[in-house]
C-alpha positions as a Python dict, from the first residue, in 0.01 Angstrom:
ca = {
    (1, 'X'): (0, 0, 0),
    (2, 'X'): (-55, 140, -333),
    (3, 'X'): (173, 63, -617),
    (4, 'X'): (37, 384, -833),
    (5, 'X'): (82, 734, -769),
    (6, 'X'): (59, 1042, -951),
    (7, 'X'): (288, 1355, -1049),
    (8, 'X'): (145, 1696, -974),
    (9, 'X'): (102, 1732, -1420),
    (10, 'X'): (-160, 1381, -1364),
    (11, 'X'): (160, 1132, -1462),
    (12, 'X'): (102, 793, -1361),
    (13, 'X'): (400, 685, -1124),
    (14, 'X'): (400, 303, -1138),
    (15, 'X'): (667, 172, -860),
    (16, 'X'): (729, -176, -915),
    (17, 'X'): (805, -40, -1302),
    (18, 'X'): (1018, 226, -1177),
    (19, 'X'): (1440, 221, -1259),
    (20, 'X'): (1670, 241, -910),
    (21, 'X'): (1751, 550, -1045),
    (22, 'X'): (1393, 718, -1025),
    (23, 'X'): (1314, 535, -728),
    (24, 'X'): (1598, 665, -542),
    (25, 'X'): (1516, 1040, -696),
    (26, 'X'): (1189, 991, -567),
    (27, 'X'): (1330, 889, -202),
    (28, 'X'): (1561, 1144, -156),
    (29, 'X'): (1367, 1465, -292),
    (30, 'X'): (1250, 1690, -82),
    (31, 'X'): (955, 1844, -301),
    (32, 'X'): (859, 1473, -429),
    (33, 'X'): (616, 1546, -708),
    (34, 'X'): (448, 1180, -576),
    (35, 'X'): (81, 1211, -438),
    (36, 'X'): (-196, 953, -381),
    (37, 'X'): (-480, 861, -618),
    (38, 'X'): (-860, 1101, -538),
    (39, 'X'): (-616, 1372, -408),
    (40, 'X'): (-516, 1175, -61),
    (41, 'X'): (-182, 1385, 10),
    (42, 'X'): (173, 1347, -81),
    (43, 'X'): (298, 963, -157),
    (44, 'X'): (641, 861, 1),
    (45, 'X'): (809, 553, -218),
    (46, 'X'): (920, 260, 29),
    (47, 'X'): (1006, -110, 5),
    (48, 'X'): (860, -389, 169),
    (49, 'X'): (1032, -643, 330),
    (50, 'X'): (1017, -847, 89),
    (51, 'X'): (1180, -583, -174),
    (52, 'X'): (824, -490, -317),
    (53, 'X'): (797, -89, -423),
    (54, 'X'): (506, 59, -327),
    (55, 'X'): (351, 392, -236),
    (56, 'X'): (250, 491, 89),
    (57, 'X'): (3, 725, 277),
    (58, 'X'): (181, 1012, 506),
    (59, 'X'): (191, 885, 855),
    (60, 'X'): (-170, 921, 1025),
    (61, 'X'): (-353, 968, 671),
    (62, 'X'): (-383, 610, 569),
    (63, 'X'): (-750, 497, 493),
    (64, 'X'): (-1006, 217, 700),
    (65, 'X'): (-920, -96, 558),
    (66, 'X'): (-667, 7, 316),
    (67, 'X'): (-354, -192, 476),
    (68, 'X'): (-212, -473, 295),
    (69, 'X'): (17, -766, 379),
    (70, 'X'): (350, -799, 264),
    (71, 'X'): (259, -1065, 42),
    (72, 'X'): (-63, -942, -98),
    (73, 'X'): (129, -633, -205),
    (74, 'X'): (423, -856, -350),
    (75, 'X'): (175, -1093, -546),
    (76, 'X'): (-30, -770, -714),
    (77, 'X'): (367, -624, -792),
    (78, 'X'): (435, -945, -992),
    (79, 'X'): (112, -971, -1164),
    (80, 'X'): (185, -585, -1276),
    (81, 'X'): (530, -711, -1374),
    (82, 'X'): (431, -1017, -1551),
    (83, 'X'): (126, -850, -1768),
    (84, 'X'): (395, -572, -1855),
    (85, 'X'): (630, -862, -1958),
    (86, 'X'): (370, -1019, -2165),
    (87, 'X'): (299, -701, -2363),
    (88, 'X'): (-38, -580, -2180),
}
């Protein structure tokens, strides 16, 4: 569960720093200019259970080993949020 992705023009998409506003853009488009890191197909923008953002492979495509819990992904979210917050 990835919580970078990339526009088609190389822009970094960073979810847990994304607005409602962008998130839901990204949601509801149907040419989402979101794809994986080392070219791994399109990424669709979800939310965990526990109201984390994150990126995720297309259904089928996701690699060995790369699943994540819930609170793994939450915990790397608030570390993102928390350097951000700190001026990193």
């Amino acid at each position: 569960m990835p919580l970078l992705a990339y526009t088609h023009s190389g822009d970094p998409l960073i979810a847990p720093l994304l607005t409602d506003h962008e998130l839901q853009h990204l949601r509801s488009a149907r040419d989402r200019d979101a794809w994986m890191p080392h070219g791994e197909g399109r990424a669709f923008p979800k939310i965990s259970r526990l109201g984390t953002r994150f990126f995720a492979h297309p259904p089928g495509h996701t690699p060995q080993g790369a699943r994540e819990t819930d609170v793994h992904l939450f915990l790397k979210a608030q570390c993102l949020v928390g350097v951000r917050a700190a001026g990193w």
